[in-house]
mmCIF file with all atom_site columns, C-alpha atoms in Angstrom:
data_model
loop_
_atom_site.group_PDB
_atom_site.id
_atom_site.type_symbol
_atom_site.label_atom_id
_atom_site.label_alt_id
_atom_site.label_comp_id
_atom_site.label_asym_id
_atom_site.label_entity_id
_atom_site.label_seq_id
_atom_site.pdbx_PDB_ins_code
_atom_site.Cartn_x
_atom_site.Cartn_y
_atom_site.Cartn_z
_atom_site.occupancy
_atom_site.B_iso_or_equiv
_atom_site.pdbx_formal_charge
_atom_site.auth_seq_id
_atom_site.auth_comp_id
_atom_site.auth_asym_id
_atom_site.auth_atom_id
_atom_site.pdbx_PDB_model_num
ATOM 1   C CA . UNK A 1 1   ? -42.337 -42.929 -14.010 1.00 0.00 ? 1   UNK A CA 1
ATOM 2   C CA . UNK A 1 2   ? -42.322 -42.159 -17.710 1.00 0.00 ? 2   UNK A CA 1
ATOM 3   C CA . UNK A 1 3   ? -41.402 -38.736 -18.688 1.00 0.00 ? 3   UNK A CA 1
ATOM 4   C CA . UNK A 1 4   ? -43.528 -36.938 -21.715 1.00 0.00 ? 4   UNK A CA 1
ATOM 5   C CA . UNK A 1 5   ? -42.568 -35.639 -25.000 1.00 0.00 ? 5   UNK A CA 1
ATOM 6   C CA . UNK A 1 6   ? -43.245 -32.499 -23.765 1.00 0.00 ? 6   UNK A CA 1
ATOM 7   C CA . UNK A 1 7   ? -42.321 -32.035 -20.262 1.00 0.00 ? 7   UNK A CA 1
ATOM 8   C CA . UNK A 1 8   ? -38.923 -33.670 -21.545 1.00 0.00 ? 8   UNK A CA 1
ATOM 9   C CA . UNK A 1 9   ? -39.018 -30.748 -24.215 1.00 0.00 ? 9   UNK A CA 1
ATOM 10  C CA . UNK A 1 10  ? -39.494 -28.182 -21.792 1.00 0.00 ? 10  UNK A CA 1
ATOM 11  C CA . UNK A 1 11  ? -37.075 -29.668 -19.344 1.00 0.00 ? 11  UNK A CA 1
ATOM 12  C CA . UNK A 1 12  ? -34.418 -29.192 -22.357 1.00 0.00 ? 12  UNK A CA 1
ATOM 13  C CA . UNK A 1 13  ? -35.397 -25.624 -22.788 1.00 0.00 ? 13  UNK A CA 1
ATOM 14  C CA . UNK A 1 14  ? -35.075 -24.831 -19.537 1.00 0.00 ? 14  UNK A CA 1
ATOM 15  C CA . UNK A 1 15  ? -31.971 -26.217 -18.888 1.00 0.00 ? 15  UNK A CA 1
ATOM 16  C CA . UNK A 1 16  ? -30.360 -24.708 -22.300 1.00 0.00 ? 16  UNK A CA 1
ATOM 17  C CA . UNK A 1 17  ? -31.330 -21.228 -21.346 1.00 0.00 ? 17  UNK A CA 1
ATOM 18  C CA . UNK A 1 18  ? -30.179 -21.649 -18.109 1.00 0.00 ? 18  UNK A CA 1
ATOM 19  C CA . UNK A 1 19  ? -26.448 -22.994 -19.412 1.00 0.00 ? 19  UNK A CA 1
ATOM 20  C CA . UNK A 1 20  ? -26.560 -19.554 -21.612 1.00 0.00 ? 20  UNK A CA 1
ATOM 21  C CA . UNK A 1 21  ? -27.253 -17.626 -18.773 1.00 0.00 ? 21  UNK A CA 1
ATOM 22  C CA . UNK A 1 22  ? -24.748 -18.302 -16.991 1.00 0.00 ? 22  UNK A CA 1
ATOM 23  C CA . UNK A 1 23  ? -22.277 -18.322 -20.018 1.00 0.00 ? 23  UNK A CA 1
ATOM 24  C CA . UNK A 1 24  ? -23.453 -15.044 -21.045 1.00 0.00 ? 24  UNK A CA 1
ATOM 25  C CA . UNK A 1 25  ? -22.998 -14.382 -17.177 1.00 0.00 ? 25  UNK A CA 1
ATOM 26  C CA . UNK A 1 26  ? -19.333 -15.283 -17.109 1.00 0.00 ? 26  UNK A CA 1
ATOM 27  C CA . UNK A 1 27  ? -18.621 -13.492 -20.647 1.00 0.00 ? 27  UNK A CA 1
ATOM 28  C CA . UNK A 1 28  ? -19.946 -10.116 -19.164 1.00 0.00 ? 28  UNK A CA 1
ATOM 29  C CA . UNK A 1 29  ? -18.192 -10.047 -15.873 1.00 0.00 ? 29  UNK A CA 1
ATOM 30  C CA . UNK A 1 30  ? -15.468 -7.707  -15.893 1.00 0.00 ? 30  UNK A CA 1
ATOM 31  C CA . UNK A 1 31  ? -12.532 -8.648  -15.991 1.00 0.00 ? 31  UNK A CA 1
ATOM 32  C CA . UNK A 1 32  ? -10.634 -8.259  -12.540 1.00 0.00 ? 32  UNK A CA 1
ATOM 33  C CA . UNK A 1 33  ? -7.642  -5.705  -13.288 1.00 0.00 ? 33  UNK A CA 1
ATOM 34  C CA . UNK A 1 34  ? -3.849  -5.910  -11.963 1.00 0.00 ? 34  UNK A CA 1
ATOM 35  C CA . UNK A 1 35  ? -3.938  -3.311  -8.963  1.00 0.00 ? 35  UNK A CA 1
ATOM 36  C CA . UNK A 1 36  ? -1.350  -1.019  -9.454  1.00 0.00 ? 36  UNK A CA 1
ATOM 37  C CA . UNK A 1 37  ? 1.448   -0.864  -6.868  1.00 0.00 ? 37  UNK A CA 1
ATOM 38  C CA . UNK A 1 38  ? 2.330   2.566   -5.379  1.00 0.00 ? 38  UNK A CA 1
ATOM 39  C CA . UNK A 1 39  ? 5.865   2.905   -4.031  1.00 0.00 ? 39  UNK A CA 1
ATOM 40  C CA . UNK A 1 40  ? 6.209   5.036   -0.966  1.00 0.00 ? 40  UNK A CA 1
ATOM 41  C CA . UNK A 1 41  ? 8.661   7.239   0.731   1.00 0.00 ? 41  UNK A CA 1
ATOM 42  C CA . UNK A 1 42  ? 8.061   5.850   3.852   1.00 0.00 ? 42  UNK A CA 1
ATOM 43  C CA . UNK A 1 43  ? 7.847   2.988   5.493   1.00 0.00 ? 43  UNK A CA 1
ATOM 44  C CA . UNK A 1 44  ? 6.106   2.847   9.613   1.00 0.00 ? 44  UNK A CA 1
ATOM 45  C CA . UNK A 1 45  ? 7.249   0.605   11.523  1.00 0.00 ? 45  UNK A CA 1
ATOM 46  C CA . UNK A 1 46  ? 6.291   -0.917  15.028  1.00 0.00 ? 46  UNK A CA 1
ATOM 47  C CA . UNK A 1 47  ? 8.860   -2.282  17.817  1.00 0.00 ? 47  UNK A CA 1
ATOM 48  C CA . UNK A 1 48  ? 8.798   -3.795  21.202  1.00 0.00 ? 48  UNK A CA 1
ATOM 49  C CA . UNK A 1 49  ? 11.281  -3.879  23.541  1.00 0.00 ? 49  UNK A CA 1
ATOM 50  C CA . UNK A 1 50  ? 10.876  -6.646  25.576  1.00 0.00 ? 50  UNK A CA 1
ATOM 51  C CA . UNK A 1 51  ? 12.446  -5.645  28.377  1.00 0.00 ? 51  UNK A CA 1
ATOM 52  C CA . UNK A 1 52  ? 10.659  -2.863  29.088  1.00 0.00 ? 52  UNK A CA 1
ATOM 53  C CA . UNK A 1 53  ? 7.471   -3.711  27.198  1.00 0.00 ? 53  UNK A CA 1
ATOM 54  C CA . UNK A 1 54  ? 7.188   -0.731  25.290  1.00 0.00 ? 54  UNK A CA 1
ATOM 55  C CA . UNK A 1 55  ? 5.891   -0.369  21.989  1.00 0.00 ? 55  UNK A CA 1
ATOM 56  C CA . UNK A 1 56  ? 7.419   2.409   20.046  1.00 0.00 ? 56  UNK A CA 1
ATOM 57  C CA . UNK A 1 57  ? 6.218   3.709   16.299  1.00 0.00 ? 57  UNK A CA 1
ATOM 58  C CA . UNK A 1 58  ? 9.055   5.215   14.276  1.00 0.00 ? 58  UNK A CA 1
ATOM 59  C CA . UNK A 1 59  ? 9.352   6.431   10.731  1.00 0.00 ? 59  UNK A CA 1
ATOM 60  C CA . UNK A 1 60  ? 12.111  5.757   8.049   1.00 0.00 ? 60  UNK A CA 1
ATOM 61  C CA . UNK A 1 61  ? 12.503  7.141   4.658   1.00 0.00 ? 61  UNK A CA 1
ATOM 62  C CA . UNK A 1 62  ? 13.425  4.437   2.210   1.00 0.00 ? 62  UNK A CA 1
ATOM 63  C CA . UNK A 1 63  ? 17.126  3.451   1.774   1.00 0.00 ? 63  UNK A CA 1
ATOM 64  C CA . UNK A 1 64  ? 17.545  5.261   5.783   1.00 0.00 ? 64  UNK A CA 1
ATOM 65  C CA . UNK A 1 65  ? 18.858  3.425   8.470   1.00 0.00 ? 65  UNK A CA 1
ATOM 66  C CA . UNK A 1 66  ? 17.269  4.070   11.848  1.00 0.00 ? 66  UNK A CA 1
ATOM 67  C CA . UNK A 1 67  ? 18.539  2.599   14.978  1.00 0.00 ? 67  UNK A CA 1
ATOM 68  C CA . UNK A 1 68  ? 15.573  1.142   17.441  1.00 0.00 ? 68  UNK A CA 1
ATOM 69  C CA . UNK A 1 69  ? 17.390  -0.483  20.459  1.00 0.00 ? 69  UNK A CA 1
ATOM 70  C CA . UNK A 1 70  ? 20.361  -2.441  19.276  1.00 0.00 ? 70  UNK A CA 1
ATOM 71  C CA . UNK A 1 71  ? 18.879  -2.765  15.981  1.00 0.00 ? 71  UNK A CA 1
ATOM 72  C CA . UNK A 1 72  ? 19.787  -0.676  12.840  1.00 0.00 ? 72  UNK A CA 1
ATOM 73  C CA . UNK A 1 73  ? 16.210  -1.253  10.206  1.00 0.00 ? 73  UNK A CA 1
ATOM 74  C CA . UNK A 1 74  ? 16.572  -0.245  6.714   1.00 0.00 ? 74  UNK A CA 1
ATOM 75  C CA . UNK A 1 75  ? 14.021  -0.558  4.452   1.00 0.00 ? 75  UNK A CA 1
ATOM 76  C CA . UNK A 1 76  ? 14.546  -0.631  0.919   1.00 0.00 ? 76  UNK A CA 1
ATOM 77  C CA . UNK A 1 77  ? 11.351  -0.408  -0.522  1.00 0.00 ? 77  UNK A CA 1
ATOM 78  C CA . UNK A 1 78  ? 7.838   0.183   0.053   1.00 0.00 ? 78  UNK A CA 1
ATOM 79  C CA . UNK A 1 79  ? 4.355   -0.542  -1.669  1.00 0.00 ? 79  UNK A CA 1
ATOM 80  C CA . UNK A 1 80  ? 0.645   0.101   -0.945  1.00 0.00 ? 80  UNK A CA 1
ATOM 81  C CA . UNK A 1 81  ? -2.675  0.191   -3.108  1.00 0.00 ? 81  UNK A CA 1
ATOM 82  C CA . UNK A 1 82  ? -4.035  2.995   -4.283  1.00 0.00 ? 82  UNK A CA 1
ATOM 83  C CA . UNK A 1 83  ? -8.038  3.772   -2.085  1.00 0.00 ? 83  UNK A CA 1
ATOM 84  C CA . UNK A 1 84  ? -9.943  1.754   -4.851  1.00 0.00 ? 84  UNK A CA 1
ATOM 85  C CA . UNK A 1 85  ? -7.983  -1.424  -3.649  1.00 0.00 ? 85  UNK A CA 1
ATOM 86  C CA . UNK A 1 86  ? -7.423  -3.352  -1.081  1.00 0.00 ? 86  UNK A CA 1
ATOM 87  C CA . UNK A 1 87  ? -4.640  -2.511  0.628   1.00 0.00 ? 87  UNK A CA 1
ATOM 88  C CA . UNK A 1 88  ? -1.535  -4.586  0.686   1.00 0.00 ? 88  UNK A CA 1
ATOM 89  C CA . UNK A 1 89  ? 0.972   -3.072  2.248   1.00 0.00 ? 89  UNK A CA 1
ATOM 90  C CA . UNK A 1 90  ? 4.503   -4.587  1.589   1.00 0.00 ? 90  UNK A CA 1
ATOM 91  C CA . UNK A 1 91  ? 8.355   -3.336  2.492   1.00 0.00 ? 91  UNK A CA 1
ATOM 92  C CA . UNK A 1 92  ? 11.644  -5.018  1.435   1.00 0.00 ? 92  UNK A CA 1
ATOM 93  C CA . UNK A 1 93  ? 13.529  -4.317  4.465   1.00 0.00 ? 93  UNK A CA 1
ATOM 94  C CA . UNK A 1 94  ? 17.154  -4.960  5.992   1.00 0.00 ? 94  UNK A CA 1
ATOM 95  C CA . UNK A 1 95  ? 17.883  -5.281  10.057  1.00 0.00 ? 95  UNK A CA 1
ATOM 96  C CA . UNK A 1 96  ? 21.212  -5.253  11.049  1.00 0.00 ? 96  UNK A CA 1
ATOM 97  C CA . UNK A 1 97  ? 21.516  -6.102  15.217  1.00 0.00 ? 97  UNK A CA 1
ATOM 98  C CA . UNK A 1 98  ? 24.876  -4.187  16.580  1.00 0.00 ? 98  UNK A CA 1
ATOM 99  C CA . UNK A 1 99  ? 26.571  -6.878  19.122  1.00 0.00 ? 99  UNK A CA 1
ATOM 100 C CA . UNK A 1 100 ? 27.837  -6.287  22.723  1.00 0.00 ? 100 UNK A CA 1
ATOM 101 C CA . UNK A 1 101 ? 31.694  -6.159  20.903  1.00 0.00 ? 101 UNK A CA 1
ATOM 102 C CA . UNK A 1 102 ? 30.413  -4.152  18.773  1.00 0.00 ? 102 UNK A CA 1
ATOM 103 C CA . UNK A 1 103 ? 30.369  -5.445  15.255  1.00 0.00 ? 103 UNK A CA 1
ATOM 104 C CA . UNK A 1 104 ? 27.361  -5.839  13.027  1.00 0.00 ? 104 UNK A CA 1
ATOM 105 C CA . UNK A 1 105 ? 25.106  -8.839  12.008  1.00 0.00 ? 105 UNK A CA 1
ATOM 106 C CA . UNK A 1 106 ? 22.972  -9.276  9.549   1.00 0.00 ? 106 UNK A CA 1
ATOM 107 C CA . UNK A 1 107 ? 19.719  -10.909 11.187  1.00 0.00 ? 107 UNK A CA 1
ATOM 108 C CA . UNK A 1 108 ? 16.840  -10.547 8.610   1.00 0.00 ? 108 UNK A CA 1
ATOM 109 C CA . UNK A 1 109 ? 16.846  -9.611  4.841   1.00 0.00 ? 109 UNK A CA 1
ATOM 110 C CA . UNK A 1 110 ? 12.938  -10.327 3.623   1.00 0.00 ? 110 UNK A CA 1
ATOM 111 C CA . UNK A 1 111 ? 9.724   -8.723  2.613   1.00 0.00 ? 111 UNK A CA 1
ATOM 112 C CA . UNK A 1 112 ? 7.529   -7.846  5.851   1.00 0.00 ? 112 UNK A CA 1
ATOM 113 C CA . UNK A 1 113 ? 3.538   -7.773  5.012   1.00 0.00 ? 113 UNK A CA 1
ATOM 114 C CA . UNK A 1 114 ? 1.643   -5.610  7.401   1.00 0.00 ? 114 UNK A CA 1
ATOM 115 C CA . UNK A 1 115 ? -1.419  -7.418  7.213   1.00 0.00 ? 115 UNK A CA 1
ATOM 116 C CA . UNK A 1 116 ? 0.301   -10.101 8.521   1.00 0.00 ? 116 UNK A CA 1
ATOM 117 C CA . UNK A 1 117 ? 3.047   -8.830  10.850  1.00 0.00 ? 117 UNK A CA 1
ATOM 118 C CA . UNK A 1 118 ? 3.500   -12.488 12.398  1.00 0.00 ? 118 UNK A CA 1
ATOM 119 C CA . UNK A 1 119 ? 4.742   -13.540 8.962   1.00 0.00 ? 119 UNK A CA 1
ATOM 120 C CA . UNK A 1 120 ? 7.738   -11.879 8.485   1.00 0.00 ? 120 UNK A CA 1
ATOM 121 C CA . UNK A 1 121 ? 8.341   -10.060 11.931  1.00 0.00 ? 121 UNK A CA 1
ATOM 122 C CA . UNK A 1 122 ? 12.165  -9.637  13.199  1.00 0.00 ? 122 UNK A CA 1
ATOM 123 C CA . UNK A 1 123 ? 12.014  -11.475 16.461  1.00 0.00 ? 123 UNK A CA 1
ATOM 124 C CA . UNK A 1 124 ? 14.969  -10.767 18.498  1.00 0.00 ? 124 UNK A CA 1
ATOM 125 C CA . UNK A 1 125 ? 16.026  -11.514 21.949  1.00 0.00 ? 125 UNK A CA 1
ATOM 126 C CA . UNK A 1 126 ? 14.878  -8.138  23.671  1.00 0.00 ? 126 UNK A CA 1
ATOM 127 C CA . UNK A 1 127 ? 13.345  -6.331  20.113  1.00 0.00 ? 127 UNK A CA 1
ATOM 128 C CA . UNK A 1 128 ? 10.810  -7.647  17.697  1.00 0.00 ? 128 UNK A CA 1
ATOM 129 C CA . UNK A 1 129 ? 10.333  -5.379  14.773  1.00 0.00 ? 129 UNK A CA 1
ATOM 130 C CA . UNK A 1 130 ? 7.346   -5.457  12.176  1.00 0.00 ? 130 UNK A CA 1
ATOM 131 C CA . UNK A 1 131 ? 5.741   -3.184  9.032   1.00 0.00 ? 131 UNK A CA 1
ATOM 132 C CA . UNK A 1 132 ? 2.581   -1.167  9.984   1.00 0.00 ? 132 UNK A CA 1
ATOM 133 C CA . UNK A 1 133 ? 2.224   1.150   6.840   1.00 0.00 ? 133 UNK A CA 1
ATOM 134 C CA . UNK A 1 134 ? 3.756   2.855   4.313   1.00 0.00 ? 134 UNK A CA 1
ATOM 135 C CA . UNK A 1 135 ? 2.975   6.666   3.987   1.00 0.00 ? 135 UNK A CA 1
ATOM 136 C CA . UNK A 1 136 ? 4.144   9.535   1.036   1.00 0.00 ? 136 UNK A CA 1
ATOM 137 C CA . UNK A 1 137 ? 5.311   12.128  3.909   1.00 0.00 ? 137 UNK A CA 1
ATOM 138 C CA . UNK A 1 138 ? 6.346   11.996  7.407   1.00 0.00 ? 138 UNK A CA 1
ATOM 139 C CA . UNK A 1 139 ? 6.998   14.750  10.000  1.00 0.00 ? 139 UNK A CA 1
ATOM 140 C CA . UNK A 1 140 ? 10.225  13.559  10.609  1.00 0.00 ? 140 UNK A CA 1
ATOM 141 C CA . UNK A 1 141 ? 12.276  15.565  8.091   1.00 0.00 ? 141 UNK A CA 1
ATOM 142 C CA . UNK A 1 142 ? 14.038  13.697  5.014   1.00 0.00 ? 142 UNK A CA 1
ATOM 143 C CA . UNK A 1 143 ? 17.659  12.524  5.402   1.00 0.00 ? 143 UNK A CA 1
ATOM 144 C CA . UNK A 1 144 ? 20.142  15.231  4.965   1.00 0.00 ? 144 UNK A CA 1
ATOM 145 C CA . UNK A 1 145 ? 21.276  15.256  1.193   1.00 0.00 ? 145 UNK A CA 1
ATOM 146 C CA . UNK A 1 146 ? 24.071  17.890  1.442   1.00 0.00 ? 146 UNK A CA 1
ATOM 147 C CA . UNK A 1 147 ? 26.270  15.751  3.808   1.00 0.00 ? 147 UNK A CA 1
ATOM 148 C CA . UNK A 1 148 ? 26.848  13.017  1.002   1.00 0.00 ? 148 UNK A CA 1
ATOM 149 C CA . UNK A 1 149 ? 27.095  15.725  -1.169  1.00 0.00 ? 149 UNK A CA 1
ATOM 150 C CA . UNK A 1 150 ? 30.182  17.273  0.374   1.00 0.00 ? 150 UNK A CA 1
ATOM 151 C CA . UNK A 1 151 ? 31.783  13.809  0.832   1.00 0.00 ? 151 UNK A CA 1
#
């Protein structure tokens, strides 16, 4: 089948306003900004103990250490999204398991990702530990400053 002049001509066309289309499309699309991260107070956490199956929810301002079971958790930091993005919620946290004689062992250092609390989870023998959210204010009051301050 033979092609005409024309139809070949209009084919062309076609095709060359359809490439600027879509190059004009791609110049105009906006151009996807770096989400700022928001650093939190707070970090949530979730626990199980498996011995007794239940799940507790517990609080812990950053740089805190709270004891769940024979676990000391310390977080160190913690980010979210501001409501325009989607949230990402991430905590640089420390866990610390206190043995039977006593002394203390460092069993996880890492980031935990809530959205994916498999990931980075502290699984322990009787405790698994993992990141829910991170919040600007919690009813459990702050740490007590004026103790370290009289030190």
């Amino acid at each position: 089948m033979t092609i005409g002049f024309s139809t070949a001509r209009a084919g062309r066309r076609l095709l060359s306003v359809a490439l600027i289309m879509v190059a004009g499309g791609i110049a105009m699309a906006p151009v996807p900004s770096k989400a700022a991260r928001i650093e939190n107070p707070v970090a949530t956490f979730s626990g199980i103990d498996k011995i007794t199956g239940r799940i507790t929810s517990f609080d812990v301002y950053i740089g805190e250490t709270v004891q769940f079971g024979a676990l000391q958790v310390t977080p160190k930091v913690c980010y979210s999204r501001d409501d325009t993005e989607a949230q990402k919620i991430t905590s640089f946290v420390e866990v610390d398991e206190i043995t039977l004689d006593r002394k203390i062992r460092r069993i996880f250092t890492g980031w935990m990702f809530a959205d994916s609390p498999g990931l980075n989870a502290v699984e322990h023998p009787v405790y698994d530990v993992w990141l829910t959210e991170c919040k600007t204010k919690s009813d459990v009051p702050p740490p007590d400053d004026s103790q370290a301050k009289a030190e």
